[in-house]
Each structure stands twice: as structure tokens, then as C-alpha cells.
Short mmCIF file of C-alpha atoms and ligand atoms in Angstrom, two decimals:
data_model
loop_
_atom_site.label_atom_id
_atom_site.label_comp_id
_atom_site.label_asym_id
_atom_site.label_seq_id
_atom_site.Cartn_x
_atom_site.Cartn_y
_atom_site.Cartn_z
CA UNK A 1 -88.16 27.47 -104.63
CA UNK A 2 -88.81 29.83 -101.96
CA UNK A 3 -87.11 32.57 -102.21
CA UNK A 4 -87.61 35.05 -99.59
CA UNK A 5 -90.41 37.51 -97.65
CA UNK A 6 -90.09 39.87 -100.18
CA UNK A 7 -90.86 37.98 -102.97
CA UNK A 8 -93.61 35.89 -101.00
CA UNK A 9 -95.59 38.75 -99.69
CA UNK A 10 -94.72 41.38 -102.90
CA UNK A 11 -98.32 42.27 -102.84
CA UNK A 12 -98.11 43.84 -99.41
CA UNK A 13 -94.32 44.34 -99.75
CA UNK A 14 -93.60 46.88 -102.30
CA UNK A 15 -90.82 46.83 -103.88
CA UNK A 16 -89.83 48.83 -107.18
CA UNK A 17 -86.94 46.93 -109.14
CA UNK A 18 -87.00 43.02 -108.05
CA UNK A 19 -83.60 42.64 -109.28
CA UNK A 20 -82.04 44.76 -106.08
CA UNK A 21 -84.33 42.61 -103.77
CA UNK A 22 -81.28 41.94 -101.10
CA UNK A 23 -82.28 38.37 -99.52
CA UNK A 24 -80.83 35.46 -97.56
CA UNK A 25 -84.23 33.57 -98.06
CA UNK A 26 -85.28 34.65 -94.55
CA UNK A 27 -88.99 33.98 -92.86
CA UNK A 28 -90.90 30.89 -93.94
CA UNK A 29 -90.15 29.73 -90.15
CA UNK A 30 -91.11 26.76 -88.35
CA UNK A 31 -94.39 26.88 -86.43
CA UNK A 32 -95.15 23.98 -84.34
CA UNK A 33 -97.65 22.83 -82.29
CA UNK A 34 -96.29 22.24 -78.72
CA UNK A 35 -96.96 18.40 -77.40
CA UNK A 36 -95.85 18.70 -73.33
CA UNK A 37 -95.85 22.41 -72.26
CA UNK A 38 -99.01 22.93 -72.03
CA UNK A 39 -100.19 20.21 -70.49
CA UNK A 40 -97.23 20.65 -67.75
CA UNK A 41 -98.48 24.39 -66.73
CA UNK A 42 -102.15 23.03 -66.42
CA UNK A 43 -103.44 24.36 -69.87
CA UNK A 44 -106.01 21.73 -70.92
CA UNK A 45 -108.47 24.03 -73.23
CA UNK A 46 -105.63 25.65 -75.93
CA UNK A 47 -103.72 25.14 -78.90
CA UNK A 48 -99.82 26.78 -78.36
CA UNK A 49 -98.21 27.40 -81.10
CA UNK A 50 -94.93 28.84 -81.50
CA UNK A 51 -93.49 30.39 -83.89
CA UNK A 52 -89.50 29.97 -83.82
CA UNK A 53 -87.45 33.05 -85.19
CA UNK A 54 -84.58 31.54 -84.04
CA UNK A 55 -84.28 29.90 -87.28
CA UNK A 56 -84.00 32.40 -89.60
CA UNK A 57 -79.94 33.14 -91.53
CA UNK A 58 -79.10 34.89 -88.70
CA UNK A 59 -80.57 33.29 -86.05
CA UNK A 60 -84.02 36.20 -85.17
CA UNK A 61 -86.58 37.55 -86.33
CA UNK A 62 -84.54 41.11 -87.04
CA UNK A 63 -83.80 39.46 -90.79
CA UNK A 64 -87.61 39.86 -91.82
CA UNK A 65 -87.62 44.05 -91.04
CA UNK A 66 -83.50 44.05 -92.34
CA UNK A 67 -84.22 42.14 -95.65
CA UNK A 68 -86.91 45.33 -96.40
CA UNK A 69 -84.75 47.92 -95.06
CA UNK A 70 -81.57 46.74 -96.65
CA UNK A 71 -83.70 46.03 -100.10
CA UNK A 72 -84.91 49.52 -99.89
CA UNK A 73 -81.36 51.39 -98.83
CA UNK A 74 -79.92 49.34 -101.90
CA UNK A 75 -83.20 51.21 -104.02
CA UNK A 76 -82.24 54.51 -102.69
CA UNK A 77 -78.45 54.19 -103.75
CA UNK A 78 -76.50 53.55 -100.10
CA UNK A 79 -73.31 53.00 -99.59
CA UNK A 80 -73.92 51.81 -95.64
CA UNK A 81 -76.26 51.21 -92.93
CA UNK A 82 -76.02 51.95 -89.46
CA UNK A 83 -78.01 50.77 -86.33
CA UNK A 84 -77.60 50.22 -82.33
CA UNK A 85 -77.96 47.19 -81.05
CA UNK A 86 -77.96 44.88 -78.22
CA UNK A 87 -76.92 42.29 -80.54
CA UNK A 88 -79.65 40.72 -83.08
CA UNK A 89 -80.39 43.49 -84.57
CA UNK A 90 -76.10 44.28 -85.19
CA UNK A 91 -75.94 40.45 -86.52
CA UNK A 92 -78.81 41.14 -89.23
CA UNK A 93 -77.51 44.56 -90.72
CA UNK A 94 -73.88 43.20 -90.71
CA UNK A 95 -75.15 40.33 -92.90
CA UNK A 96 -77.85 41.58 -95.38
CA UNK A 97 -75.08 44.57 -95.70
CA UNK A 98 -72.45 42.24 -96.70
CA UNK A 99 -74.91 40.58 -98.96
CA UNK A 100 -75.39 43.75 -100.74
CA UNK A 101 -71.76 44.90 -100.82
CA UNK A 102 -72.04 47.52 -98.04
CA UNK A 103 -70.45 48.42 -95.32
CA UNK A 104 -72.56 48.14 -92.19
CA UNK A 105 -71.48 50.20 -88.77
CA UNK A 106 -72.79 48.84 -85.52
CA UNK A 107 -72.81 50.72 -81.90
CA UNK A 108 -73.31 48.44 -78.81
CA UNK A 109 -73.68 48.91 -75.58
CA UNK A 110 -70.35 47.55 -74.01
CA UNK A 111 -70.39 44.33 -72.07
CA UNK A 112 -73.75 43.77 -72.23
CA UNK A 113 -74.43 42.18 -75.53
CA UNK A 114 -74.60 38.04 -75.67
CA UNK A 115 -71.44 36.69 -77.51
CA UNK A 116 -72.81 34.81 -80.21
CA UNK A 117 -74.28 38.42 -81.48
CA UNK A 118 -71.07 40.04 -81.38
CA UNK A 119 -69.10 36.96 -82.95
CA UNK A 120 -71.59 37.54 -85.25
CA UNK A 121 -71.39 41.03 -86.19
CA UNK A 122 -67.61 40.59 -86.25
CA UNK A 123 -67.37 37.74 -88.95
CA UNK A 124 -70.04 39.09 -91.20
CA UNK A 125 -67.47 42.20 -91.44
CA UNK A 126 -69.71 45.12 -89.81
CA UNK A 127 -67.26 48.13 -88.04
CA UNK A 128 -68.21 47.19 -84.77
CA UNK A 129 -68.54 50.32 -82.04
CA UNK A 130 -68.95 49.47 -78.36
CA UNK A 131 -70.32 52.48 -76.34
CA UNK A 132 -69.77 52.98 -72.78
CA UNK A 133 -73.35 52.87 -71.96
CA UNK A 134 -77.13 51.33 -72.63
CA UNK A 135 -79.07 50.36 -75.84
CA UNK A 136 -80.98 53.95 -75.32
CA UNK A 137 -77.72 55.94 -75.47
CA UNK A 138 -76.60 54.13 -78.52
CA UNK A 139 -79.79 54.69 -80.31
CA UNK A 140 -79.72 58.48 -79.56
CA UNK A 141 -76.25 58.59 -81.21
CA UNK A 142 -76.89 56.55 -84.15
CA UNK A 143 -79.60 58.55 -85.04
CA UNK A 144 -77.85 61.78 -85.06
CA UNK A 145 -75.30 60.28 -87.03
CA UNK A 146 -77.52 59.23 -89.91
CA UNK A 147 -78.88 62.53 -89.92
CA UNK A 148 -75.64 63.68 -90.68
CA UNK A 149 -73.39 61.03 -91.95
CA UNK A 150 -73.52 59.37 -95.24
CA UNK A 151 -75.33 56.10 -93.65
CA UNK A 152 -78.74 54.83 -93.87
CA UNK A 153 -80.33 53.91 -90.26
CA UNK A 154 -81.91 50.12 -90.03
CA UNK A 155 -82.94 50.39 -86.28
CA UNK A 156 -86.60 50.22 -86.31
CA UNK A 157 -87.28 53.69 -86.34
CA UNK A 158 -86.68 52.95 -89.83
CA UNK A 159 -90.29 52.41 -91.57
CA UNK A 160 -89.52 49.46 -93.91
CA UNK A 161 -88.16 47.36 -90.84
CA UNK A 162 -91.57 46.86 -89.17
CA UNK A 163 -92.62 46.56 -93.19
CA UNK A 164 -90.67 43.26 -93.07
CA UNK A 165 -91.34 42.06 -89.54
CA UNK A 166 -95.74 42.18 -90.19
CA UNK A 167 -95.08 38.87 -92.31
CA UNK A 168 -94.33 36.89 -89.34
CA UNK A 169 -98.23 37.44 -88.68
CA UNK A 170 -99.11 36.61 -92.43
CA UNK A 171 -97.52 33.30 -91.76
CA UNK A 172 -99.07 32.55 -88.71
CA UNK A 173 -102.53 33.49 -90.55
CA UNK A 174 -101.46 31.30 -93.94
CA UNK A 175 -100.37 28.32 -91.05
CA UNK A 176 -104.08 28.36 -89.36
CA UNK A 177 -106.31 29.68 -91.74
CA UNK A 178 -107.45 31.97 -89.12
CA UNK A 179 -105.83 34.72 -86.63
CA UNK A 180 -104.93 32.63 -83.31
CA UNK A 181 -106.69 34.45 -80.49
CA UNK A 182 -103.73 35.20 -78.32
CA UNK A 183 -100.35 36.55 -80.01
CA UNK A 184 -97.87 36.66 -77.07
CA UNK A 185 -94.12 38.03 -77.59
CA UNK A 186 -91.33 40.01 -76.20
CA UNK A 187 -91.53 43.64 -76.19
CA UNK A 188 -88.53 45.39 -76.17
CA UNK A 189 -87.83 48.39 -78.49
CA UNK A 190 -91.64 47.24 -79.28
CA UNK A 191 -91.53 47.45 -82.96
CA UNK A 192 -92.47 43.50 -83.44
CA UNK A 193 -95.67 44.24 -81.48
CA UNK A 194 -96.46 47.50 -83.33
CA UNK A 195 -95.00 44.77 -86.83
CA UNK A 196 -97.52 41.86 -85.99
CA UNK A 197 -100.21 44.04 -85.09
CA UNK A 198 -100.15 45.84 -88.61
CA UNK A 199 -99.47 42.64 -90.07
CA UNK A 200 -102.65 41.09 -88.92
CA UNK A 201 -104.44 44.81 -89.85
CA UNK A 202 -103.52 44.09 -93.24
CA UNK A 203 -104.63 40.43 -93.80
CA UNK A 204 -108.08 41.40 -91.87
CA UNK A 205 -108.48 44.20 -94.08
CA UNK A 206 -107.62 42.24 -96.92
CA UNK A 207 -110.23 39.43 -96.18
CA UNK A 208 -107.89 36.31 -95.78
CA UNK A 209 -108.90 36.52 -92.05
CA UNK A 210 -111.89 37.19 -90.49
CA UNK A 211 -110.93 37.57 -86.52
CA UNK A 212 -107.98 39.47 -85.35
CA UNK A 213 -105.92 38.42 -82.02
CA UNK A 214 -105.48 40.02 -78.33
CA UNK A 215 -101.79 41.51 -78.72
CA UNK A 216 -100.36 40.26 -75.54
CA UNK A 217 -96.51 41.36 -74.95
CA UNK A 218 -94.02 40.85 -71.58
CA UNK A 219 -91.45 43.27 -70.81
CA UNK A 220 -88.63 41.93 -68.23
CA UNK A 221 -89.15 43.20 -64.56
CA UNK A 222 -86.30 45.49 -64.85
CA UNK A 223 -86.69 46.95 -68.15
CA UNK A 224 -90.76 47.46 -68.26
CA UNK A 225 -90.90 51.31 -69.57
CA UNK A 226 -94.31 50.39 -71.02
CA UNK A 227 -96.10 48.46 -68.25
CA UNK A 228 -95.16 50.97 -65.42
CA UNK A 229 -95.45 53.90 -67.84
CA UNK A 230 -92.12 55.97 -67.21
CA UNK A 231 -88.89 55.64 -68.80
CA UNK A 232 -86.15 53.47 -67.32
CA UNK A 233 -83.15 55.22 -67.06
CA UNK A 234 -81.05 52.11 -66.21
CA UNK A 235 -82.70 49.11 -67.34
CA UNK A 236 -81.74 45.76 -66.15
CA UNK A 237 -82.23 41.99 -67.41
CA UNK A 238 -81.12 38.95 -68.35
CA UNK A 239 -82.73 39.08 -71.46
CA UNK A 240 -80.34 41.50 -73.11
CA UNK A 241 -82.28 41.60 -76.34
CA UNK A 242 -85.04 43.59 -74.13
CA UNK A 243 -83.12 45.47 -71.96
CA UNK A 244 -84.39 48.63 -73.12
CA UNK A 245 -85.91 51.68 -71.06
CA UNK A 246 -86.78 54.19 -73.42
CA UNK A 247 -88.98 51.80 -76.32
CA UNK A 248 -88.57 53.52 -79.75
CA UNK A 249 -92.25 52.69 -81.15
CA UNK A 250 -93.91 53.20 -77.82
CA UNK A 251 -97.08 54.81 -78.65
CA UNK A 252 -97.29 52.19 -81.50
CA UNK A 253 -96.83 49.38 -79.11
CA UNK A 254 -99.49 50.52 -76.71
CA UNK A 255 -102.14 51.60 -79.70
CA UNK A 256 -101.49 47.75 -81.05
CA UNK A 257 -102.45 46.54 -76.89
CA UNK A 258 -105.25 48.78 -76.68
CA UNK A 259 -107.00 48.63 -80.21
CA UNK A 260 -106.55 44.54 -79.86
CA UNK A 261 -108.36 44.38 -76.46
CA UNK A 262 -104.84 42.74 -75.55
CA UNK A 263 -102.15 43.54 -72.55
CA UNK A 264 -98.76 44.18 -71.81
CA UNK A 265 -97.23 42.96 -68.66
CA UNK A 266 -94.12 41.92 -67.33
CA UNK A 267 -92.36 38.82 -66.00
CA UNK A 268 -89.34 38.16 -63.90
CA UNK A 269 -85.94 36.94 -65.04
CA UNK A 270 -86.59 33.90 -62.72
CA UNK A 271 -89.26 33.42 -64.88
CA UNK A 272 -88.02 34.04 -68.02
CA UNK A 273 -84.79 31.63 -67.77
CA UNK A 274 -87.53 28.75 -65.45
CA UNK A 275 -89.44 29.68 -69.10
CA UNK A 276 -86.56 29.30 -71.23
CA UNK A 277 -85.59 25.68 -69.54
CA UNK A 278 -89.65 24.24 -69.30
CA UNK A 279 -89.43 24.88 -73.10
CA UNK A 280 -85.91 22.86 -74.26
CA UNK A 281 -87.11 20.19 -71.55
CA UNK A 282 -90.13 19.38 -72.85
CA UNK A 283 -90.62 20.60 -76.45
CA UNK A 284 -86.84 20.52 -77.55
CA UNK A 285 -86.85 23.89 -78.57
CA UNK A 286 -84.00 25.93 -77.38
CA UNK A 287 -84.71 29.74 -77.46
CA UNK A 288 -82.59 32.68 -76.30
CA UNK A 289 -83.85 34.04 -72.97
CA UNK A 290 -85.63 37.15 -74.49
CA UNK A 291 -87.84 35.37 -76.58
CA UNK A 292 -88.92 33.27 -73.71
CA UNK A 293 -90.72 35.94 -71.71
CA UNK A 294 -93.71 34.75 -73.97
CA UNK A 295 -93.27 31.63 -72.78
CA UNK A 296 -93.06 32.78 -68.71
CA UNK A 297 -95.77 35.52 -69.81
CA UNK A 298 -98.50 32.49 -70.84
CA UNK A 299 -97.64 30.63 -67.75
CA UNK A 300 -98.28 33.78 -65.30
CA UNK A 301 -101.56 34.40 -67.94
CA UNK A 302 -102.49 30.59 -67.05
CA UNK A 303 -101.64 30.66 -62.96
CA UNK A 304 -103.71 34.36 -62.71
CA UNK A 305 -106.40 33.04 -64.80
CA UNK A 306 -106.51 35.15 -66.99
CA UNK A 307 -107.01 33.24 -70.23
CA UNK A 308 -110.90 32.11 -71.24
CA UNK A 309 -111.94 28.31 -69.90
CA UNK A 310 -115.16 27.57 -71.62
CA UNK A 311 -113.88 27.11 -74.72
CA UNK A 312 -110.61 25.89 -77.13
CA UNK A 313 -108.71 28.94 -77.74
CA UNK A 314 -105.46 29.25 -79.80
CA UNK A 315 -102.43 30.80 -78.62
CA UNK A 316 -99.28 32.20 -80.88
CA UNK A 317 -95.98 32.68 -78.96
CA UNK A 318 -93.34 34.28 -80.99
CA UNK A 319 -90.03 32.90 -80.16
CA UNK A 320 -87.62 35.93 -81.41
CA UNK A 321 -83.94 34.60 -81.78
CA UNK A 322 -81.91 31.41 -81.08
CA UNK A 323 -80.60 29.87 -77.87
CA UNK A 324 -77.20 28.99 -79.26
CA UNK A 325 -76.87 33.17 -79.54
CA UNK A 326 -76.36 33.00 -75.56
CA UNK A 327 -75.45 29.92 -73.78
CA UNK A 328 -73.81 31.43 -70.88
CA UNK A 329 -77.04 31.90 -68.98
CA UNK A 330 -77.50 28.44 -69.36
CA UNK A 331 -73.83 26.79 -68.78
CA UNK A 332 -73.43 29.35 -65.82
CA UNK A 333 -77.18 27.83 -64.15
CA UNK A 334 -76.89 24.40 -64.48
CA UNK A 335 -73.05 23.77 -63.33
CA UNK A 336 -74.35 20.10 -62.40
CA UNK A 337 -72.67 18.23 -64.67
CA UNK A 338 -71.89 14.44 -63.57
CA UNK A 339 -67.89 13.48 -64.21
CA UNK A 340 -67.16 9.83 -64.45
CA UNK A 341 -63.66 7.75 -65.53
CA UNK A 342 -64.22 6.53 -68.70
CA UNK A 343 -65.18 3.03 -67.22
CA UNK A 344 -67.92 0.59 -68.31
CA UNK A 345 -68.26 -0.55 -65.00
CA UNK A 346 -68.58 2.98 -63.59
CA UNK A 347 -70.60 4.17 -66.09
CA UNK A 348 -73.10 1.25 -66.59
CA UNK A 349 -74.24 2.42 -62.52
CA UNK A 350 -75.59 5.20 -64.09
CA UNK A 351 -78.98 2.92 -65.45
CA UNK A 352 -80.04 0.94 -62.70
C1 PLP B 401 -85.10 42.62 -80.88
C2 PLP B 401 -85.53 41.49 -80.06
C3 PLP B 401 -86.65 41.54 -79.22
C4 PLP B 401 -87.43 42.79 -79.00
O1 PLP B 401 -88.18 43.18 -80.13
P1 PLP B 401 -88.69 44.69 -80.24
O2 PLP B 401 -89.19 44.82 -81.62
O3 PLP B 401 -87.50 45.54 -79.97
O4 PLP B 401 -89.73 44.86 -79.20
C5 PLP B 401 -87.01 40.41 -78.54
N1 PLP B 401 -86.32 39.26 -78.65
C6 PLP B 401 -85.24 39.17 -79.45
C7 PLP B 401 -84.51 37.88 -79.51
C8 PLP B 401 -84.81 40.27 -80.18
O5 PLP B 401 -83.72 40.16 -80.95
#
């Protein structure tokens, strides 16, 4: 039975007493092929792959850094874990904490956090804080607190998350038998770039690969601290999991671009949510609009150009959390919906 990153990956996940190993049986997600996308954006010449996060317990791909940062507060003798959040990241500590029998506290920025995160953070049973401003003023205070406070901080400042999060690359590597060329994904706080890009360090170094992908991340338009290289004070999107101006691992983030020969650029929220819908349409997958700017960031690589032509190439996109997290960007687009009387006569007008 599988039972968990930790316990899959122990050999590059240490880990001193496997009996405090705290686990909801996270990673192991699907990665799949896509059939239509790519041959609806005019990409003839690649494999895209994506990997989807969105099915891991708590619906992202925060459960692979919080299973090794709640495993190793559990080690260390905590009694709680605190984070910020704009809303995956909340969801994860609130449940690995109430699968270890701790108390989890979460700060988030008011309003501005998708509802599915926040019922989720509620039912687990975290202490749930709203602050009256952004992600970047909630992670200022949360780590003062734990500096102070008898609470353990699992934002991924915290070493061990970013620990967890490189498997997602061994797992792409184990699924191809070879690094794909391209690894696209959302950059945010920019620890799961700085995560994969260890990750695929390790396996290279390691000899179960012998080529190593172009780290290619999208920040949103409004929110793209990295790209334009100068803090955001007031960072805007509709992909609230990256609506971040001040990136915690930046250096780490750019190191992972620059040492991979890869990029980071940004889309548009037009994109992203055209992105999001091109996706569900054609490949039934239903991601939340953050992890989608992979997904808008390979179509503007494909319109510049920018991708090789002369030969097969294989692209990774990570898909980070869950559509069903945020649905109100969708039901609040696509108002369209037909109303009919419940009549056959009526209705059977709708197949000619
Ligand atoms: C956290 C998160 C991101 C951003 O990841 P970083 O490691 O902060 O760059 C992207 N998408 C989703 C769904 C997330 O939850």
C-alpha cells in the first residue's frame, strides 16, 4: 500500500523515528498526458504533461512540503504550527495539524482568500486570523510571532516544506524515465520552483536522470515581483494563490531560472482564467485559476515561439490546487446558463 512521500522517498527524505511520520498519504498524483490542448494552441512537435496537485487530501500541492514540516515539528516536540496564507497553504497546516493532535493558527489576508480554502481551514479546526491587509503583511507577522510564541512556522520559509514539495519532480522523473525538458508552473511565494528545481538536482546527482529541465515559471500581471524585479507593494490577481509581491524564496527562485537555462515571465488574468477554461473544455481537468498560469504561460511560449520546432520535446505543467477550491471565478464568467420548463417538447428542441 502506498503510504505516503515520506515513506516513498525516505532515502532523500530524512526522517529520524518513522513512527511520528504525520501523513494523509499525500503525492503519488495523477500525471496525464493531454489528448486536445495541444493540438488546439497549434503545438504539433510536444508531449504535455500535467501533473495535477489538485488531487492531493487537501486539494494542492502545499500537503507534500506540510506532511515534512508537520512530521518534523511533531520530531521536535510542538504543540502548534503557524503560517499565512492566501488559502492552500492555511487548508494543509489545519489538516496535517489535526492529524497530529495540534493546534494549527492561520493569518489571512481578509477578503481575499477563495472560499473553499477558508471552509477548509475552518472545518479541519485551525484558529483562523483574518488580517486587514495582503499575504506579505501576514507573513511578516507570522514570522515574528514564531520567533516569539510557542508555535512552529510551516510557511515555506520553513526548510522541510520545500523538502517535501522536490518529490513532485521525483515523480515526474519515476513517470518518464527521464527529466521532461520544459517544467512550467506558478510562481508565487516561489518556493515550488526553488522545490522542483532541487528536486530534479537531487535525482541528476543521484544518477536516475541524466538531463535536467528549463525551469520555466509565470507570475500574474499584477503580482510579478520577480519578472519586473521590484517588490509589489499592492499586488493584484485573480489568482489569489499568487497574489504575492514580496516572494519569500526569491533569490532561490531566480538561481533555479538561471542555473536551468529556463525563464520566468508573466501572463494576464485574461489569460490565466481563457487558460483555466481551454483546459476543463478539452482535457476535463478542472484546475484552480493559479495553477493555470502554466497553462496560459505554454500558450504565450507557443504564440512567441519560443519553444524548439525541430524536434519532439516534452513539456511538464504543474497544476498546483483544485478548481472546486474557487468556483466563483467561474459561476460569476459564464452566467449563460439556458432555463427551460421542464417539458419534453421544449426540451427535445434543444438537439436538432
Ligand atoms: C501556493 C500556491 C502557488 C504558489 O506556489 P509558490 O511556492 O508560493 O510559488 C501556486 N498555486 C497554488 C494553487 C498554490 O496553492
Amino acid at each position: 500500500m502506498y503510504e505516503g512521500l515520506i515513506n516513498k522517498y525516505s532515502k532523500y527524505l530524512p526522517v529520524e523515528d518513522k513512527s511520528k511520520i504525520v501523513t494523509l498519504n499525500e503525492g503519488n498524483t495523477l500525471f496525464l498526458k493531454l489528448k486536445n490542448l495541444p493540438k488546439a494552441i497549434g503545438l504539433t512537435n510536444a508531449n504535455v504533461y500535467v501533473k495535477f496537485e489538485g488531487l492531493n487530501p487537501t486539494g494542492s500541492f502545499k500537503d507534500r512540503g506540510m506532511t515534512m514540516a508537520v512530521t518534523k515539528a511533531n520530531e521536535a516536540g510542538s504543540k502548534a504550527v503557524i503560517c499565512a496564507s492566501t488559502g492552500n497553504t492555511s487548508a494543509s497546516a489545519a489538516a496535517y495539524a489535526a492529524v497530529a493532535g495540534m493546534k494549527a493558527y492561520v493569518l489571512i489576508p481578509d477578503k481575499k482568500i477563495a472560499l473553499g480554502k477558508l471552509a477548509q481551514a475552518i472545518i479541519y479546526g485551525a484558529e483562523v486570523i483574518a488580517i486587514d491587509g495582503n499575504f506579505d503583511d501576514a507573513l511578516n507577522m507570522v514570522v515574528e510571532l514564531s520567533k516569539t510564541q510557542p508555535v512552529t512556522l510551516v510557511n515555506s520559509i520553513n526548510p522541510w516544506r520545500l523538502q517535501g514539495q522536490k518529490t513532485g519532480a521525483f515523480e515526474i522523473c519515476d513517470a518518464l524515465g527521464r527529466a521532461p525538458d520544459y517544467l512550467m508552473l506558478p510562481v508565487g511565494n516561489a518556493g515550488n520552483i526553488s522545490a522542483y528545481w532541487m528536486g530534479f538536482k537531487e535525482y541528476y546527482a543521484n544518477k536516475e536522470v541524466t538531463n535536467l529541465p528549463k525551469m520555466t515559471g509565470f507570475q500574474a500581471e499584477g503580482a510579478a515581483p520577480i519578472v519586473e524585479n521590484r517588490v509589489f507593494p499592492n499586488p493584484e490577481t485573480i489568482a489569489t494563490a499568487i497574489r504575492i509581491g514580496n516572494p519569500a524564496s526569491w533569490k532561490l527562485a531566480t538561481a533555479a531560472r538561471d542555473e536551468s537555462n529556463g525563464t520566468i515571465d508573466k501572463v494576464s488574468d485574461e489569460e490565466i482564467l481563457e487558460a483555466q477554461k481551454l483546459l476543463a473544455a478539452e482535457d476535463g481537468i478542472f484546475a484552480e485559476p493559479a495553477s493555470c498560469a502554466s497553462i496560459a504561460g505554454l500558450i504565450k511560449k507557443v504564440k512567441e515561439g519560443k519553444l524548439e520546432k525541430d524536434r519532439q520535446i516534452d513539456i511538464a505543467c504543474i497544476l498546483t490546487g483544485n478548481g472546486l477550491k474557487d468556483t466563483s471565478v467561474v459561476v460569476n464568467d459564464n452566467m449563460e446558463i439556458q432555463k427551460f420548463k421542464p417539458d419534453l417538447n421544449e426540451l427535445s428542441k434543444l438537439f436538432k
